[in-house]
PDB file of C-alpha atoms in Angstrom:
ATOM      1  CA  UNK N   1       0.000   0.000   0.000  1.00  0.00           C
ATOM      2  CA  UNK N   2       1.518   3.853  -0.715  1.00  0.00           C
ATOM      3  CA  UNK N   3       0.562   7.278   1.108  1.00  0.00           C
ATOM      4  CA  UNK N   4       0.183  10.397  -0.557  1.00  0.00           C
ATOM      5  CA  UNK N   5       4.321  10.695  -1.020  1.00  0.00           C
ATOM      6  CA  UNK N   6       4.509   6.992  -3.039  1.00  0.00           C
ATOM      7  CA  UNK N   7       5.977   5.956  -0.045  1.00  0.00           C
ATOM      8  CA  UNK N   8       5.139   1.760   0.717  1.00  0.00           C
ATOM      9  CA  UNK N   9       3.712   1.907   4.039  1.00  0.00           C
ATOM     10  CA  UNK N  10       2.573  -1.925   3.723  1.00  0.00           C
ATOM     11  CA  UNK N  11       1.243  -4.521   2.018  1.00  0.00           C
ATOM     12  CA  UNK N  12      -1.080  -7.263   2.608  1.00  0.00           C
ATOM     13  CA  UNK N  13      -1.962 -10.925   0.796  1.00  0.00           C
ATOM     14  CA  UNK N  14      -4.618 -12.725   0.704  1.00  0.00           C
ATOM     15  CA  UNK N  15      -3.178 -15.529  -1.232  1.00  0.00           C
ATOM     16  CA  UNK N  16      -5.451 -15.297  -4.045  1.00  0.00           C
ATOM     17  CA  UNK N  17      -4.573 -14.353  -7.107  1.00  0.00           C
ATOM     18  CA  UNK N  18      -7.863 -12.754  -8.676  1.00  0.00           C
ATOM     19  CA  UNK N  19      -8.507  -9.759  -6.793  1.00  0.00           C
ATOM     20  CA  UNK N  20     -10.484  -7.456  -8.772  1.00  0.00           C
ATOM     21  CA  UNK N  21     -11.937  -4.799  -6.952  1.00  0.00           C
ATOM     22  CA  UNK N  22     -11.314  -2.871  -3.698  1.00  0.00           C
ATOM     23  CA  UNK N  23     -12.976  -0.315  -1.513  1.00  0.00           C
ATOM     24  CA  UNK N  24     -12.681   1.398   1.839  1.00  0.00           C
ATOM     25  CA  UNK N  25     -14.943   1.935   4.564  1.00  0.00           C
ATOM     26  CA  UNK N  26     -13.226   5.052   6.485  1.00  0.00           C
ATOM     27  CA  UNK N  27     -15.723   5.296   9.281  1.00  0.00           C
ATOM     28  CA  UNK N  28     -14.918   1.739  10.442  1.00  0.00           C
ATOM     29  CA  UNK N  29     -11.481   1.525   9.004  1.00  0.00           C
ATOM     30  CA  UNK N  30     -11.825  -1.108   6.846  1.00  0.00           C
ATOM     31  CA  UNK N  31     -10.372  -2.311   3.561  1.00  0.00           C
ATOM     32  CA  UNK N  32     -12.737  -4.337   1.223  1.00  0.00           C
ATOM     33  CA  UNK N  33     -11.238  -6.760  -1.869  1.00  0.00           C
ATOM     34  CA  UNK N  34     -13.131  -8.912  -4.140  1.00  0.00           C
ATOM     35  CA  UNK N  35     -11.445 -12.491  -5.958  1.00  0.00           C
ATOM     36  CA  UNK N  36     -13.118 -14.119  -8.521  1.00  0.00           C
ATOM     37  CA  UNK N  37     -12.799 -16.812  -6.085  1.00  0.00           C
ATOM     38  CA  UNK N  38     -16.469 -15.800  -4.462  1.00  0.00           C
ATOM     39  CA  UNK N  39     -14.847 -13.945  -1.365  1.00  0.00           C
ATOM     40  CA  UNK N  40     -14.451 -10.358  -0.074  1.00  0.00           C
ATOM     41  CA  UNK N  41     -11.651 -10.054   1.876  1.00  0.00           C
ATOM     42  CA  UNK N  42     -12.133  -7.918   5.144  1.00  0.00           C
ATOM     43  CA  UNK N  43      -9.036  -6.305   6.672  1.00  0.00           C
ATOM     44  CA  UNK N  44      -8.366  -3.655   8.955  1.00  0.00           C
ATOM     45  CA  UNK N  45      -7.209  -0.435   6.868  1.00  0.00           C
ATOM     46  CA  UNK N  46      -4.722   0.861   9.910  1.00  0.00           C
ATOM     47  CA  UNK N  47      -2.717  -2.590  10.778  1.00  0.00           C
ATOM     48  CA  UNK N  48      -3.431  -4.657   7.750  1.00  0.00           C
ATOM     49  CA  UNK N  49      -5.025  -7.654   9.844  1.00  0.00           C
ATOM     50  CA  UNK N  50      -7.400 -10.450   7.850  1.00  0.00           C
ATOM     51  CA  UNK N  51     -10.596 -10.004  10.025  1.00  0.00           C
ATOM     52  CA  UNK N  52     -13.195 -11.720   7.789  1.00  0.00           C
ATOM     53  CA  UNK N  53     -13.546 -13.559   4.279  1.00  0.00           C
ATOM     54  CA  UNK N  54     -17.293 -13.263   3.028  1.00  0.00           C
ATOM     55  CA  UNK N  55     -18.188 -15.740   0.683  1.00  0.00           C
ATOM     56  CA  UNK N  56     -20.547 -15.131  -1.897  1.00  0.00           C
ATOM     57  CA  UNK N  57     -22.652 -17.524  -4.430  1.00  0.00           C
ATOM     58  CA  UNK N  58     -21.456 -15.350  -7.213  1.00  0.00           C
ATOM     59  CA  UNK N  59     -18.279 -14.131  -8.654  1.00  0.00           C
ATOM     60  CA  UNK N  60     -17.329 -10.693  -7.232  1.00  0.00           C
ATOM     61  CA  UNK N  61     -16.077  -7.481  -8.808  1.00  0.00           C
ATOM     62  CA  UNK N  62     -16.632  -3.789  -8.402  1.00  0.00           C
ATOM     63  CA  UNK N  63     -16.955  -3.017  -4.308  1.00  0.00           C
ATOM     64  CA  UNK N  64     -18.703   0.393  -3.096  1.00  0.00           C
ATOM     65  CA  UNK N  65     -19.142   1.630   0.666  1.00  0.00           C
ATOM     66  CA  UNK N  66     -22.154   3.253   1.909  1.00  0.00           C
ATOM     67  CA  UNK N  67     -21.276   4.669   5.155  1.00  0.00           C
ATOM     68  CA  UNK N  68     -24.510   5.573   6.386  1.00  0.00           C
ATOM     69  CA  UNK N  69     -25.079   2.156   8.328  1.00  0.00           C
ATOM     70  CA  UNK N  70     -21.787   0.720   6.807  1.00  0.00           C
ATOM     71  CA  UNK N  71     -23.357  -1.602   4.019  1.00  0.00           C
ATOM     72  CA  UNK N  72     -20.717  -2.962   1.340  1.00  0.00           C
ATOM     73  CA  UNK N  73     -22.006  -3.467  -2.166  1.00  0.00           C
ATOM     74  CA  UNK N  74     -20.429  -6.036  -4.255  1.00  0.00           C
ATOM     75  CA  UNK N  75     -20.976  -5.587  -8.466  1.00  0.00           C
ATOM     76  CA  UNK N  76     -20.878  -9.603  -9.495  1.00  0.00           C
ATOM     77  CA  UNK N  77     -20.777 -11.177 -12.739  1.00  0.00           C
ATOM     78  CA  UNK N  78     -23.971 -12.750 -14.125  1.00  0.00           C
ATOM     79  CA  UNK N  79     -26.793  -9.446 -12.887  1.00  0.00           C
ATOM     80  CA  UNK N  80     -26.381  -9.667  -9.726  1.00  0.00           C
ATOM     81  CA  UNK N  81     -25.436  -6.888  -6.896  1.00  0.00           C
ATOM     82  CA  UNK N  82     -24.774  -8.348  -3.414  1.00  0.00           C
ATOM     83  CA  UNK N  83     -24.639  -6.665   0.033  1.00  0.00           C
ATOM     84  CA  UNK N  84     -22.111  -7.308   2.628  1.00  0.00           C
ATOM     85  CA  UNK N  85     -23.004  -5.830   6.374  1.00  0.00           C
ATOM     86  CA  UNK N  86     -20.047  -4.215   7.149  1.00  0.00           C
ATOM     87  CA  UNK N  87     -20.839  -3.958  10.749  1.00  0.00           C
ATOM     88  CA  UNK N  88     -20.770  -7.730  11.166  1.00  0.00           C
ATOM     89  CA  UNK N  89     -18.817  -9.020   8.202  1.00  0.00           C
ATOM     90  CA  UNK N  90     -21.636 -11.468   6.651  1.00  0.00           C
ATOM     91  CA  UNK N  91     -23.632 -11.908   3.402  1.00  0.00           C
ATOM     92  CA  UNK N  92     -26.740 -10.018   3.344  1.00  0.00           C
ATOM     93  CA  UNK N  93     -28.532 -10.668   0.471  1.00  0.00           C
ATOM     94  CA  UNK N  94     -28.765  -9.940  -3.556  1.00  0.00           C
ATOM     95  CA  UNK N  95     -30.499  -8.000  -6.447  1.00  0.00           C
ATOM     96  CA  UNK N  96     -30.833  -8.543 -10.171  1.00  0.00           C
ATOM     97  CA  UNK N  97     -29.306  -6.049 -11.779  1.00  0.00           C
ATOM     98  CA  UNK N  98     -29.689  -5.021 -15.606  1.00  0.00           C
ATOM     99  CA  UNK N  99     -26.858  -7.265 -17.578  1.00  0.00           C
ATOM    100  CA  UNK N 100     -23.365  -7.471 -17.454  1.00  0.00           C
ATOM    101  CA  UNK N 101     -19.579  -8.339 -15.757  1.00  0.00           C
ATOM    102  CA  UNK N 102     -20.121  -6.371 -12.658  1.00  0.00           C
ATOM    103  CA  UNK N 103     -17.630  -3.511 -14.222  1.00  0.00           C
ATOM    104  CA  UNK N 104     -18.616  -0.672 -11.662  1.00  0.00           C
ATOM    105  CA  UNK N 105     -20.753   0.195  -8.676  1.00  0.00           C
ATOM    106  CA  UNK N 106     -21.230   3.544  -6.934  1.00  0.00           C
ATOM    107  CA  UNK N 107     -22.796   5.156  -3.746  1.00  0.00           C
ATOM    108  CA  UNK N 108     -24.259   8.867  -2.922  1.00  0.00           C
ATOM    109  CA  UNK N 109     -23.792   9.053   0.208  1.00  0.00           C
ATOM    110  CA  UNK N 110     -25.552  12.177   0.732  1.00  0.00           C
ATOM    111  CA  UNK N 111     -29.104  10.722  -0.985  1.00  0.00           C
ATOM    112  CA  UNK N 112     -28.054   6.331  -0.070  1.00  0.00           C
ATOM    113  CA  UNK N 113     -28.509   5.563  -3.772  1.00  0.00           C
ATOM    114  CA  UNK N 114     -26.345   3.157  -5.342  1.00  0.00           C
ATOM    115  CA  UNK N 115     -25.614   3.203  -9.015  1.00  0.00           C
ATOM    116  CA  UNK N 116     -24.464  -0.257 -11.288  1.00  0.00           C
ATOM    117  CA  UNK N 117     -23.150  -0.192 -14.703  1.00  0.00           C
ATOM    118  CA  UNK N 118     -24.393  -3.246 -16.736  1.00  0.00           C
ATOM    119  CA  UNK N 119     -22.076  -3.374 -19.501  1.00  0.00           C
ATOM    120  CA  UNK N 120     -24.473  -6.251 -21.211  1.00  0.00           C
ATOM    121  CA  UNK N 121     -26.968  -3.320 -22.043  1.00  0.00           C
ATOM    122  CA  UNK N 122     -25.007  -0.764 -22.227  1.00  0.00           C
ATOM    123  CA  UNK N 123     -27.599   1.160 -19.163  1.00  0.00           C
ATOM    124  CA  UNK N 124     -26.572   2.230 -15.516  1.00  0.00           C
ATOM    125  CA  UNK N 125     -29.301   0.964 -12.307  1.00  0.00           C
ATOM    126  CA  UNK N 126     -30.124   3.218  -9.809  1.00  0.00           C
ATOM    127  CA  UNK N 127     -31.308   1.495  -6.574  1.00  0.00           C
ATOM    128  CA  UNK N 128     -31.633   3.302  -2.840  1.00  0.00           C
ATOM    129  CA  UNK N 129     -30.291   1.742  -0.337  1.00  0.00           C
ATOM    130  CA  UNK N 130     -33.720   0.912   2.318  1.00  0.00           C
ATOM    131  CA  UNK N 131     -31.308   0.224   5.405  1.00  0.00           C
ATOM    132  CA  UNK N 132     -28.861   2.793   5.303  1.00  0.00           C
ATOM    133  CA  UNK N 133     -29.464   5.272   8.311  1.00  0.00           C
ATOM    134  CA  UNK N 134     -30.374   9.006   7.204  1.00  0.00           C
ATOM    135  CA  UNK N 135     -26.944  10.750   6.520  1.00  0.00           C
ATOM    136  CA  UNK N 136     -27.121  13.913   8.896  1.00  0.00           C
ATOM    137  CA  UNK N 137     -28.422  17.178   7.436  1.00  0.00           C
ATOM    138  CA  UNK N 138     -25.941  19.173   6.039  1.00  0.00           C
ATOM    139  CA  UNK N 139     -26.297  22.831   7.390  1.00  0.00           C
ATOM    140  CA  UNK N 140     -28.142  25.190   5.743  1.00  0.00           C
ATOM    141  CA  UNK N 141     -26.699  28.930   5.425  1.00  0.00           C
ATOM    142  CA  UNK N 142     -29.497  31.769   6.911  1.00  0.00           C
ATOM    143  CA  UNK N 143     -29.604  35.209   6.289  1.00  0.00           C
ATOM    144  CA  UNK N 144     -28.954  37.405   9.131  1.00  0.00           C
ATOM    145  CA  UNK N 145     -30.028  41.381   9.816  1.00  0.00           C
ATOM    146  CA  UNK N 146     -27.094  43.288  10.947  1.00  0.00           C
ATOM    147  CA  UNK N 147     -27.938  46.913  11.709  1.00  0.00           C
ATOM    148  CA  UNK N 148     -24.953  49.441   9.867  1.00  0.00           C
ATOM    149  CA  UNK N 149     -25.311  53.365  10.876  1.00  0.00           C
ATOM    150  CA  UNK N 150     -24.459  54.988   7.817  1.00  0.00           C
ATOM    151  CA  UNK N 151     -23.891  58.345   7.137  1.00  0.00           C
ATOM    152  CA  UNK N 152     -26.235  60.178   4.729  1.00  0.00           C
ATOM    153  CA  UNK N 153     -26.171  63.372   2.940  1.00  0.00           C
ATOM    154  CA  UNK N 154     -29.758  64.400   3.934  1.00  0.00           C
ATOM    155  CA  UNK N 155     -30.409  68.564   4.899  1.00  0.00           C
ATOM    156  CA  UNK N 156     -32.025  68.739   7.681  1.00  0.00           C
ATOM    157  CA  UNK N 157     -34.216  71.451   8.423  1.00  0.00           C
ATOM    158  CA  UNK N 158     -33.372  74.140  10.722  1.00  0.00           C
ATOM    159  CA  UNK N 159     -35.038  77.441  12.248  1.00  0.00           C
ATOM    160  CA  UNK N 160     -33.039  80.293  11.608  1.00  0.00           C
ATOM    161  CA  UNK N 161     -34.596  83.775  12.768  1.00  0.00           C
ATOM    162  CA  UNK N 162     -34.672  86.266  10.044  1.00  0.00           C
ATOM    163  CA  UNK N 163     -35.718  90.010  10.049  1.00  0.00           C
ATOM    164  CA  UNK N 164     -38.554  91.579   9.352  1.00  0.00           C
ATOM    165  CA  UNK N 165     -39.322  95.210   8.183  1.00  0.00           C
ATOM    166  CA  UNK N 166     -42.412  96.080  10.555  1.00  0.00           C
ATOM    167  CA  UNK N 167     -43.655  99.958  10.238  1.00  0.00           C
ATOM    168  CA  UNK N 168     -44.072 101.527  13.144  1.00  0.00           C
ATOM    169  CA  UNK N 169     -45.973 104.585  14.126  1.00  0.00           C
ATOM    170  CA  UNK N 170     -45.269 106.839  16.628  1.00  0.00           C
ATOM    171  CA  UNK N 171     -47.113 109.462  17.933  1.00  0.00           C
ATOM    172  CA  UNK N 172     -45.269 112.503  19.175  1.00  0.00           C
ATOM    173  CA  UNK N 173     -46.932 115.557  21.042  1.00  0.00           C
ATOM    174  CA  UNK N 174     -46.319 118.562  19.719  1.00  0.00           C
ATOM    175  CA  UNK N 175     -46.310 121.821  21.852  1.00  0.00           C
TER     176      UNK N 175
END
């Protein structure tokens, strides 16, 4: 296995020589790989360690994870698309599939739906997953009021005292 740098930081075996897919499972730190033999290997992604080998009635290929209640999901040649509980490391069951090898399978984790290529047809499958949990929401942004004094050029009006030309008479006795 390599790091970011192309540096070998390990490597595993599983004695088999037709591996043909592989996935990760980063919430439970797990490393998924599919032989031709019928098995998924299981090992932990940290320390390399064999913890399970899931066999399968069909041949495996393309592996997906769907972290949202940790289901693997296993592409297989002949229709098929298996699921592997990832929680527990056994065989959960199958679907039929449109036609093909098992070329490629693919999880939104954000909506649980899973997507398989069926290369015998030339379409793509769209399935949801029914036992993932509900991802959790993702955040939405709100609009907040902030209150800015700003200065304005407005007159204002003022009362100025102005003068006024008032005739006045005057009487003045005369003698």
């Amino acid at each position: 296995l390599v790091d970011g740098s192309d540096t070998a930081i390990g490597s595993l075996s599983t004695g088999d020589t037709g591996l043909v897919g592989i996935a990760v499972n980063p919430v439970l730190t797990r490393l998924y790989v599919s032989s031709v033999s019928r098995n998924v290997y299981v090992y932990n992604a940290a320390s390399f360690a064999l913890l399970a080998t899931v066999s399968l009635p069909g041949e495996p290929h393309a592996l997906a994870v769907n972290t949202n209640g940790n289901a693997v999901f296993v592409a297989a040649n002949g229709n098929e698309l298996y699921k592997i509980d990832g929680n527990t490391n056994t065989y959960a069951g199958s679907v039929t599939v449109g036609s093909g090898d098992g070329e490629g399978v693919a999880v939104n984790t954000v909506t649980n739906h899973l997507f398989v290529s069926n290369y015998g047809n030339g379409t793509v499958t769209a399935l949801l997953d029914p036992c993932a949990t509900t991802p959790p929401p993702t955040p939405t942004p709100t609009a907040t009021s902030t209150v800015t004094n700003t200065p304005t050029n407005t007159p204002t009006a003022t009362n100025t005292p102005t003068a006024t030309n008032t005739a006045t008479r005057t009487h003045t006795p005369t003698a």
